[in-house]
Coordinates of C-alpha atoms in Angstrom, one line a residue:
Chain A
M1 CA 0.0 0.0 0.0
N2 CA 2.7 2.5 1.0
W3 CA 4.5 1.7 -2.2
I4 CA 1.5 2.5 -4.3
V5 CA 1.1 5.8 -2.5
T6 CA 4.8 6.7 -2.9
F7 CA 4.7 5.8 -6.6
L8 CA 1.7 8.1 -7.1
L9 CA 3.3 10.9 -5.1
V10 CA 6.5 10.7 -7.2
G11 CA 4.5 10.6 -10.4
G12 CA 2.5 13.6 -9.4
V13 CA 5.6 15.7 -8.4
F14 CA 7.2 14.6 -11.7
F15 CA 4.2 16.0 -13.8
L16 CA 4.0 19.1 -11.7
A17 CA 7.8 19.6 -12.4
I18 CA 7.2 19.1 -16.1
G19 CA 4.5 21.6 -16.1
T20 CA 6.6 24.2 -14.3
I21 CA 9.6 23.6 -16.7
G22 CA 7.3 23.9 -19.6
L23 CA 6.0 27.2 -18.2
L24 CA 9.5 28.5 -18.2
R25 CA 10.9 27.1 -21.4
L26 CA 8.1 27.2 -24.0
P27 CA 8.3 30.1 -26.4
D28 CA 4.8 31.8 -26.3
F29 CA 1.7 32.2 -24.3
Y30 CA -0.4 29.6 -26.0
S31 CA 2.1 26.8 -25.7
R32 CA 2.7 27.6 -22.1
L33 CA -1.0 27.0 -21.5
H34 CA -0.5 23.4 -22.8
A35 CA 2.0 22.8 -20.1
A36 CA -0.1 24.5 -17.4
G37 CA -3.4 22.9 -18.4
K38 CA -2.5 19.3 -18.9
C39 CA 0.5 18.4 -16.8
D40 CA -0.8 20.3 -13.7
T41 CA -4.2 18.7 -13.8
L42 CA -2.7 15.2 -14.1
G43 CA -0.1 15.9 -11.4
V44 CA -2.7 17.3 -8.9
T45 CA -4.9 14.3 -9.7
L46 CA -2.2 11.8 -8.9
L47 CA -1.1 13.6 -5.7
M48 CA -4.7 13.9 -4.4
T49 CA -5.4 10.2 -5.2
A50 CA -2.3 9.3 -3.2
I51 CA -3.4 11.4 -0.3
A52 CA -6.9 9.9 -0.4
L53 CA -5.5 6.4 -0.5
Y54 CA -3.1 7.0 2.4
N55 CA -5.9 8.5 4.4
L56 CA -7.8 5.2 4.1
H57 CA -5.1 3.1 5.7
A58 CA -6.8 3.3 9.1
P59 CA -10.4 3.1 7.8
S60 CA -13.2 4.7 9.8
F61 CA -16.4 6.4 8.7
G62 CA -14.9 9.8 9.1
S63 CA -11.8 9.1 7.1
V64 CA -13.9 7.6 4.2
L65 CA -15.9 10.8 4.1
V66 CA -12.6 12.8 4.0
S67 CA -11.4 10.7 1.1
W68 CA -14.6 11.4 -0.7
K69 CA -14.1 15.1 -0.1
I70 CA -10.7 14.9 -1.6
F71 CA -12.2 13.2 -4.7
A72 CA -14.8 16.1 -4.8
I73 CA -11.8 18.5 -5.1
V74 CA -10.4 16.3 -7.9
F75 CA -13.8 16.4 -9.8
F76 CA -13.9 20.1 -9.3
I77 CA -10.4 20.6 -10.7
F78 CA -11.3 18.4 -13.6
M79 CA -14.2 20.7 -14.5
A80 CA -12.4 24.0 -13.5
S81 CA -9.0 23.6 -15.1
P82 CA -10.0 23.2 -18.7
T83 CA -12.5 26.1 -18.3
A84 CA -9.9 28.4 -16.9
T85 CA -7.5 27.4 -19.7
H86 CA -10.2 28.1 -22.3
A87 CA -11.1 31.4 -20.7
M88 CA -7.4 32.4 -20.8
T89 CA -7.0 31.4 -24.4
K90 CA -10.1 33.3 -25.4
A91 CA -9.0 36.4 -23.5
A92 CA -5.5 36.2 -25.2
M93 CA -7.2 35.9 -28.6
L94 CA -9.4 38.9 -28.1
V95 CA -6.6 41.1 -26.6
G96 CA -4.3 40.1 -29.5
V97 CA -1.4 38.1 -28.1
E98 CA 0.4 36.8 -31.2
P99 CA 1.3 33.1 -31.3
W100 CA 4.8 32.0 -32.0
Q101 CA 5.2 30.4 -35.4
K102 CA 7.8 28.6 -37.4
K103 CA 9.8 31.0 -39.5
K104 CA 9.2 29.8 -43.1
G105 CA 9.5 33.2 -44.7
T106 CA 5.8 34.0 -44.4
R107 CA 5.1 35.2 -40.9
K108 CA 1.8 36.8 -40.0
Chain B
M1 CA -40.8 20.2 -9.3
K2 CA -39.0 17.0 -10.3
A3 CA -35.9 18.9 -11.0
K4 CA -36.0 20.5 -7.6
F5 CA -36.4 17.2 -5.9
A6 CA -33.6 15.6 -7.8
A7 CA -31.4 18.6 -7.0
F8 CA -32.4 18.2 -3.3
V9 CA -31.3 14.6 -3.3
I10 CA -27.9 15.4 -4.9
M11 CA -27.4 18.3 -2.5
L12 CA -28.2 16.0 0.4
I13 CA -25.6 13.5 -0.7
F14 CA -23.0 16.3 -1.1
W15 CA -23.9 17.6 2.4
V16 CA -23.4 14.2 4.0
I17 CA -20.0 14.0 2.4
L18 CA -19.1 17.5 3.5
S19 CA -20.5 17.4 7.0
G20 CA -19.8 14.0 8.7
M21 CA -21.8 15.1 11.8
F22 CA -25.2 13.5 12.4
D23 CA -26.5 15.1 15.5
A24 CA -30.0 16.6 15.3
F25 CA -28.7 20.2 15.2
H26 CA -26.5 19.8 12.2
L27 CA -28.7 17.4 10.4
T28 CA -31.7 19.8 10.6
L29 CA -29.6 22.7 9.4
G30 CA -28.3 20.5 6.6
V31 CA -31.7 19.7 5.4
I32 CA -32.7 23.4 5.5
S33 CA -29.5 24.4 3.6
C34 CA -30.2 21.7 1.0
L35 CA -33.8 23.0 0.6
L36 CA -32.6 26.5 0.2
V37 CA -30.0 25.6 -2.5
A38 CA -32.4 23.3 -4.3
H39 CA -35.1 26.0 -4.4
F40 CA -32.9 28.9 -5.6
S41 CA -30.4 27.1 -7.8
G42 CA -31.8 23.6 -8.4
K43 CA -33.0 24.5 -11.9
M44 CA -29.4 25.4 -12.9
L45 CA -28.2 21.8 -12.7
F46 CA -30.6 20.7 -15.4
E47 CA -30.8 23.7 -17.7
G48 CA -34.2 22.9 -19.0
L49 CA -33.5 19.3 -19.7
R50 CA -35.7 16.5 -18.2
V51 CA -34.2 14.8 -15.2
E52 CA -33.9 11.4 -16.9
V53 CA -31.9 12.9 -19.7
R54 CA -29.4 14.5 -17.4
A55 CA -29.1 11.3 -15.3
R56 CA -28.3 9.3 -18.4
Q57 CA -25.7 11.9 -19.4
I58 CA -24.0 11.6 -16.0
L59 CA -23.9 7.8 -16.2
G60 CA -22.4 8.1 -19.7
M61 CA -19.8 10.4 -18.3
L62 CA -18.8 7.8 -15.7
A63 CA -18.3 5.2 -18.4
Y64 CA -16.3 7.7 -20.5
G65 CA -14.1 8.8 -17.6
P66 CA -11.4 6.1 -17.4
W67 CA -10.7 6.3 -21.1
L68 CA -10.3 10.1 -20.8
L69 CA -7.9 9.6 -17.9
W70 CA -5.7 7.3 -19.9
E71 CA -5.7 9.8 -22.8
I72 CA -4.7 12.6 -20.4
V73 CA -1.7 10.4 -19.2
L74 CA -0.7 9.9 -22.8
S75 CA -1.0 13.6 -23.6
S76 CA 1.0 14.6 -20.6
L77 CA 3.8 12.2 -21.7
Q78 CA 3.7 13.8 -25.1
V79 CA 4.0 17.3 -23.6
T80 CA 6.8 15.9 -21.4
Y81 CA 8.6 14.8 -24.5
I82 CA 8.3 18.2 -26.2
V83 CA 9.2 20.1 -23.0
L84 CA 12.3 18.1 -22.2
H85 CA 13.6 17.8 -25.8
P86 CA 16.7 20.0 -26.3
Q87 CA 15.7 21.3 -29.7
M88 CA 12.1 21.9 -28.6
L89 CA 11.3 24.4 -31.2
D90 CA 11.9 22.0 -34.1
K91 CA 9.2 19.7 -32.6
M92 CA 6.6 22.3 -32.4
D93 CA 4.4 23.6 -35.3
P94 CA 1.5 25.6 -33.7
Q95 CA -1.5 26.2 -35.8
L96 CA -5.2 27.1 -35.5
I97 CA -7.7 24.8 -37.1
R98 CA -11.4 24.7 -37.4
F99 CA -13.7 21.7 -37.9
K100 CA -17.4 20.9 -37.6
T101 CA -18.6 18.5 -34.9
K102 CA -21.5 16.1 -35.3
L103 CA -22.6 16.4 -31.6
K104 CA -26.0 17.9 -31.1
S105 CA -26.6 18.7 -27.4
T106 CA -24.9 21.5 -25.6
F107 CA -23.7 19.3 -22.8
A108 CA -22.0 16.9 -25.2
R109 CA -20.4 19.7 -27.1
V110 CA -19.0 21.2 -23.8
T111 CA -17.7 17.8 -22.7
F112 CA -16.1 17.3 -26.1
S113 CA -14.4 20.7 -25.9
Q114 CA -13.2 20.1 -22.3
S115 CA -11.8 16.7 -23.4
I116 CA -10.0 18.4 -26.3
T117 CA -8.4 20.8 -23.9
L118 CA -7.2 18.0 -21.7
T119 CA -5.8 15.7 -24.4
P120 CA -2.8 15.7 -26.7
G121 CA -1.5 19.1 -27.7
T122 CA -4.8 20.8 -28.3
I123 CA -6.8 23.7 -26.7
T124 CA -10.3 24.7 -27.6
V125 CA -10.5 28.4 -28.4
S126 CA -14.2 28.7 -29.1
V127 CA -17.4 26.8 -29.9
H128 CA -19.8 28.5 -32.2
D129 CA -22.8 26.4 -32.9
D130 CA -21.2 23.3 -34.5
E131 CA -17.9 24.9 -35.4
M132 CA -15.0 24.4 -33.1
T133 CA -11.8 26.4 -33.3
V134 CA -8.8 24.5 -31.8
Y135 CA -5.3 25.6 -31.2
A136 CA -2.9 22.7 -31.8
L137 CA 0.7 22.4 -30.6
T138 CA 1.9 20.0 -33.4
R139 CA 0.7 19.1 -36.8
S140 CA 0.0 15.5 -35.9
A141 CA -2.2 16.6 -33.0
A142 CA -4.2 18.9 -35.4
D143 CA -4.7 16.0 -37.9
S144 CA -6.0 13.6 -35.3
L145 CA -9.2 15.7 -34.6
P146 CA -12.1 15.0 -34.2
G147 CA -11.1 11.4 -34.2
E148 CA -12.2 8.6 -31.9
M149 CA -13.1 10.9 -29.0
E150 CA -16.1 12.3 -30.7
K151 CA -17.5 8.9 -31.4
R152 CA -17.0 7.8 -27.8
I153 CA -18.8 11.0 -26.5
A154 CA -21.6 10.5 -29.0
R155 CA -22.0 6.9 -27.7
A156 CA -21.9 7.9 -24.1
L157 CA -24.0 11.1 -24.1
E158 CA -26.3 10.9 -27.2
P159 CA -27.3 7.3 -27.6
E160 CA -30.3 8.0 -29.8
Q161 CA -28.4 9.8 -32.4
T162 CA -25.7 7.3 -33.3
Chain C
M1 CA -9.0 23.3 -41.9
K2 CA -6.2 25.7 -41.1
I3 CA -7.2 29.3 -40.3
S4 CA -5.5 32.5 -39.5
M5 CA -5.4 34.3 -36.2
Q6 CA -7.7 37.1 -37.4
E7 CA -10.3 34.6 -38.7
A8 CA -10.4 32.9 -35.3
R9 CA -10.7 36.2 -33.5
D10 CA -13.7 37.2 -35.6
R11 CA -15.5 33.9 -35.0
I12 CA -15.5 34.0 -31.2
P13 CA -19.2 34.1 -30.3
Q14 CA -20.8 36.4 -27.7
R15 CA -22.2 33.6 -25.5
D16 CA -19.6 31.2 -24.2
I17 CA -21.3 27.9 -23.8
I18 CA -18.3 26.2 -22.2
L19 CA -18.1 28.7 -19.4
E20 CA -21.9 28.8 -19.0
T21 CA -22.4 25.1 -18.7
T22 CA -19.5 24.6 -16.3
V23 CA -20.6 27.5 -14.1
R24 CA -24.2 26.2 -14.1
L25 CA -23.0 22.8 -12.8
M26 CA -20.8 24.3 -10.2
V27 CA -22.8 27.1 -8.6
P28 CA -25.2 24.9 -6.5
F29 CA -22.3 23.0 -5.0
I30 CA -20.4 26.2 -4.2
Q31 CA -23.5 27.6 -2.5
L32 CA -24.0 24.4 -0.4
Y33 CA -20.3 24.6 0.6
G34 CA -20.8 28.2 1.7
L35 CA -23.8 27.2 3.8
Y36 CA -21.7 24.3 5.2
V37 CA -18.9 26.7 6.2
I38 CA -21.4 28.9 8.0
V39 CA -23.2 26.0 9.8
H40 CA -20.0 24.3 11.0
G41 CA -18.4 27.6 12.0
H42 CA -17.6 26.5 15.5
Y43 CA -16.2 23.0 14.8
S44 CA -14.0 23.5 11.7
P45 CA -12.2 26.5 10.1
G46 CA -14.6 29.1 8.8
G47 CA -17.6 30.9 10.1
G48 CA -19.9 33.6 9.1
F49 CA -17.4 35.8 7.2
Q50 CA -15.8 33.0 5.2
G51 CA -19.1 31.3 4.3
G52 CA -20.5 34.6 3.3
V53 CA -17.5 35.2 1.0
V54 CA -18.0 31.8 -0.7
L55 CA -21.8 32.5 -1.1
G56 CA -21.1 35.9 -2.6
A57 CA -18.4 34.4 -4.9
S58 CA -21.0 32.1 -6.3
V59 CA -23.2 35.0 -7.3
I60 CA -20.1 36.8 -8.7
L61 CA -19.3 33.7 -10.7
L62 CA -22.9 33.8 -12.2
A63 CA -22.3 37.5 -13.1
L64 CA -19.0 36.6 -14.7
A65 CA -20.4 33.8 -16.8
F66 CA -23.9 35.1 -17.8
G67 CA -23.4 38.8 -17.6
L68 CA -24.4 41.2 -14.9
P69 CA -28.1 41.6 -15.8
A70 CA -28.6 37.8 -15.4
S71 CA -27.1 37.8 -12.0
K72 CA -29.4 40.7 -11.0
E73 CA -32.3 38.5 -12.0
Y74 CA -31.0 35.8 -9.8
L75 CA -30.5 38.1 -6.8
T76 CA -32.5 41.3 -7.3
E77 CA -31.2 44.6 -6.1
G78 CA -34.1 45.0 -3.6
T79 CA -33.5 41.6 -2.0
D80 CA -29.8 42.3 -1.9
I81 CA -30.3 45.5 0.1
I82 CA -32.9 44.0 2.4
M83 CA -30.7 41.0 3.1
A84 CA -27.7 43.2 3.9
N85 CA -29.7 45.2 6.4
V86 CA -31.3 42.2 8.0
G87 CA -27.9 40.5 8.4
A88 CA -26.5 43.6 10.1
L89 CA -29.6 43.8 12.2
I90 CA -29.3 40.2 13.4
F91 CA -25.7 40.7 14.4
T92 CA -26.2 44.0 16.2
G93 CA -29.6 43.1 17.5
I94 CA -28.4 39.9 19.3
A95 CA -25.4 41.7 20.6
A96 CA -27.4 44.7 21.9
L97 CA -30.0 42.3 23.4
C98 CA -27.3 40.7 25.4
A99 CA -26.1 44.1 26.7
L100 CA -29.7 45.1 27.5
L101 CA -30.3 42.0 29.5
G102 CA -27.5 42.9 31.8
G103 CA -24.5 41.0 30.3
M104 CA -21.6 42.1 28.2
F105 CA -21.9 42.9 24.5
L106 CA -22.2 39.5 22.7
D107 CA -22.3 37.6 26.0
Y108 CA -24.9 35.0 25.0
S109 CA -25.3 33.3 28.4
V110 CA -27.6 36.0 29.6
L111 CA -30.0 35.1 26.8
T112 CA -31.3 32.3 29.2
K113 CA -33.6 35.0 30.6
I114 CA -35.6 34.9 27.3
L115 CA -35.5 31.1 26.5
P116 CA -34.5 29.0 29.5
I117 CA -32.0 26.4 28.2
D118 CA -28.6 26.1 29.8
P119 CA -26.1 28.9 29.2
I120 CA -23.5 26.6 27.6
S121 CA -25.8 25.5 24.7
W122 CA -26.9 29.2 24.4
R123 CA -23.3 30.1 23.8
S124 CA -23.0 27.8 20.8
H125 CA -26.4 28.6 19.4
G126 CA -25.9 32.3 19.9
I127 CA -22.7 32.1 18.0
F128 CA -24.5 30.3 15.2
L129 CA -27.2 33.0 15.0
V130 CA -24.7 35.8 14.9
E131 CA -22.8 33.9 12.2
V132 CA -25.9 33.7 10.1
G133 CA -26.3 37.4 10.3
V134 CA -22.6 38.0 9.4
G135 CA -22.9 35.6 6.5
M136 CA -25.9 37.3 5.0
G137 CA -24.3 40.7 5.4
V138 CA -20.9 39.7 3.9
M139 CA -22.5 37.9 1.0
T140 CA -24.8 40.7 -0.1
I141 CA -22.2 43.4 0.4
M142 CA -19.6 41.5 -1.6
V143 CA -22.1 41.1 -4.4
S144 CA -23.1 44.8 -4.4
I145 CA -19.4 45.9 -4.3
Y146 CA -18.7 43.7 -7.3
W147 CA -21.8 45.1 -9.2
D148 CA -20.7 48.7 -8.5
M149 CA -17.0 48.2 -9.4
A150 CA -17.6 46.1 -12.5
S151 CA -20.0 48.5 -14.1
A152 CA -18.5 51.7 -12.7
G153 CA -21.7 52.4 -10.7
R154 CA -24.1 52.1 -13.6
L155 CA -25.2 48.5 -12.8
D156 CA -25.8 47.8 -16.5
E157 CA -23.3 45.6 -18.3
G158 CA -20.3 45.0 -16.2
L159 CA -17.3 42.9 -17.1
Chain D
M1 CA 8.5 6.7 7.5
M2 CA 5.6 7.9 5.3
S3 CA 5.5 11.3 7.0
Q4 CA 9.0 12.0 5.8
V5 CA 7.9 11.2 2.3
F6 CA 5.1 13.6 2.6
L7 CA 7.4 16.2 4.0
A8 CA 9.8 15.7 1.0
V9 CA 6.9 16.0 -1.5
A10 CA 5.7 19.2 0.2
L11 CA 9.1 20.7 0.1
A12 CA 9.4 19.8 -3.6
I13 CA 6.1 21.5 -4.3
V14 CA 7.3 24.6 -2.5
L15 CA 10.4 24.6 -4.6
L16 CA 8.3 24.2 -7.7
I17 CA 6.2 27.3 -6.8
F18 CA 9.3 29.6 -7.2
P19 CA 9.6 29.1 -11.0
C20 CA 5.9 29.8 -11.3
L21 CA 6.6 33.0 -9.3
V22 CA 9.3 33.9 -11.8
R23 CA 6.7 33.6 -14.6
A24 CA 4.1 35.5 -12.5
L25 CA 6.5 38.4 -11.8
G26 CA 8.4 38.5 -15.1
G27 CA 5.6 38.5 -17.6
P28 CA 6.1 39.2 -20.5
T29 CA 2.3 39.7 -21.0
V30 CA -0.4 40.2 -18.4
L31 CA -1.9 36.8 -19.3
D32 CA 1.4 35.0 -18.6
R33 CA 1.1 36.4 -15.1
I34 CA -2.4 35.1 -14.8
V35 CA -1.2 31.6 -15.8
G36 CA 1.6 31.7 -13.3
V37 CA -0.7 32.7 -10.5
N38 CA -3.2 30.1 -11.5
M39 CA -0.5 27.4 -11.3
I40 CA 0.6 28.6 -7.9
G41 CA -3.0 28.3 -6.8
T42 CA -3.3 24.7 -8.0
K43 CA -0.1 23.7 -6.3
T44 CA -1.2 25.4 -3.1
T45 CA -4.4 23.3 -3.0
V46 CA -2.2 20.2 -2.9
L47 CA 0.2 21.8 -0.5
L48 CA -2.7 22.4 2.0
L49 CA -3.7 18.8 1.9
L50 CA -0.1 17.7 2.5
I51 CA 0.2 20.1 5.4
G52 CA -2.9 18.5 6.8
L53 CA -1.4 15.0 6.5
I54 CA 1.9 16.2 8.2
Y55 CA 0.0 17.7 11.1
K56 CA -2.4 14.7 11.2
D57 CA -5.5 16.9 10.9
L58 CA -6.6 16.2 7.4
S59 CA -10.3 16.8 7.9
M60 CA -9.7 20.4 8.8
F61 CA -7.4 21.2 5.9
V62 CA -9.6 19.6 3.3
D63 CA -12.2 22.3 3.9
I64 CA -9.5 25.0 3.4
A65 CA -8.3 23.3 0.2
L66 CA -11.8 23.1 -1.2
A67 CA -12.4 26.8 -0.6
Y68 CA -9.0 27.6 -2.1
A69 CA -9.8 25.7 -5.2
F70 CA -13.2 27.5 -5.6
L71 CA -11.7 30.9 -5.1
N72 CA -8.7 30.3 -7.3
F73 CA -11.0 29.4 -10.2
I74 CA -13.2 32.4 -9.7
A75 CA -10.2 34.7 -9.5
T76 CA -8.8 33.4 -12.8
I77 CA -12.1 33.8 -14.6
G78 CA -12.5 37.3 -13.2
A79 CA -9.0 38.4 -14.2
C80 CA -9.5 37.0 -17.7
K81 CA -12.8 38.8 -18.1
F82 CA -11.2 42.0 -16.8
F83 CA -8.3 42.1 -19.2
R84 CA -10.6 41.1 -22.1
R85 CA -12.6 44.3 -21.7
S86 CA -9.8 46.7 -21.2
K87 CA -8.5 47.3 -24.7
Q88 CA -5.5 49.4 -23.7
V89 CA -3.7 46.4 -22.1
H90 CA 0.1 46.8 -22.3
L91 CA 0.9 43.5 -23.7
E92 CA 4.7 43.8 -23.5
D93 CA 6.3 45.0 -20.4
D94 CA 9.3 46.6 -21.9
L95 CA 7.2 49.6 -22.9
V96 CA 10.0 51.6 -24.5
T97 CA 10.6 50.1 -28.0
E98 CA 13.6 51.1 -30.1
E99 CA 11.7 53.5 -32.3
E100 CA 10.4 55.3 -29.2
A101 CA 13.8 55.5 -27.7
S102 CA 15.4 57.0 -30.7
A103 CA 12.5 59.5 -31.3

């Protein structure tokens, strides 16, 4: 059991790290959103699943409810994170942030 | 009326998960709170749909969830590959594409667009009737749309139309 | 079909169904969470102010997604003002009642003179009543501050 | 043994917040800052849960994490809406371009 939890924790931190490196390295706003939107959601999901599982290792009625609450946060993040990404993309489009493009002579 | 009752039941389940206290004082106030929320915002959960339709959609979502989770893992690995690649800029070819979706209901369209945002290298920019504008990180990601995901969502959320 | 930046910008619709549907599914749960924070104020973190903030944030979320007029249909301006005043009245009323009955300001144990149950349970129930008042006040004042600031006092369109 | 693992993970998340802070402080556009702040908020949600595990009082910190997730989402949406309306957003922070400097 502890091994599964440790594995999930390490995976979650790995994906959070990838998201952060992507946030720093990628060239423009839109591609940064890719790193922020996907890797962060997955990392948070893995970490929260690990915490919920660890919380169950001394099962009682209260701890089961707390685990369900953690899963409620996960559901919420699954709904909220793409919506926030979408809102940011739309705002950037309307404000006029130019995307990075491959230089092939014709650059708009 | 039916919508409010269904909302009340959902709210009561959520309250039990939140509260974890079952003495008379808290339980009474919980029921009162659930009634208040169901009365004022219960309609919002169903947006004019019949309760049965929404219930079937939620069940469809549960069936669709695990596959989506696996796709998210794959997409994160793909983003990992691009982020950690030393010549990252050669791997990228960002582009905006537009395509028409076959999905009819609003809920299915929204689910589809959220799934697109969560999976390989694509972000939904806007949904305008049946036209979806998508920003893709690589050419292969752009070519793969709408793909299998649309069929799965249609099977899960709109059984009568497939 | 590949399109240019300008084309994509022109095709962005006025109504955003993604945001609307997500907010619609979220708002009842946020409101119930706000009520939970108020009710469980004396056992877990939170209380009247925090619960009121969460409740107000749910109405602000509605205003952000559907536009300010729609949120004013949900919570009309008259109801907003009445609830703000009633909330403040509950708080100061109970506090002043305690003082009038011979105790300290907000000293609930003297309320046994009105309804004879033991002072200790009056303390917890009195805190709950005051928190309901604070929650109502904070929620409505937050919403009206948002309305005023988002539309520069005109209360028409907003963000 | 497990509490040390949790402590290490919490420290790692705190260290990961600093690069996001670099993005939030350094721009270049306003929306980049919003992304940075949003990511800090997501990480803080997890961090609160880990703090709850370390202090062995998870049921209390879950409530705070839930409220934090709600308010983080609302703040992001609000900020996006705000900057969409204001047309005179300075997209680049280095406001003085070369032409302006020479003029």
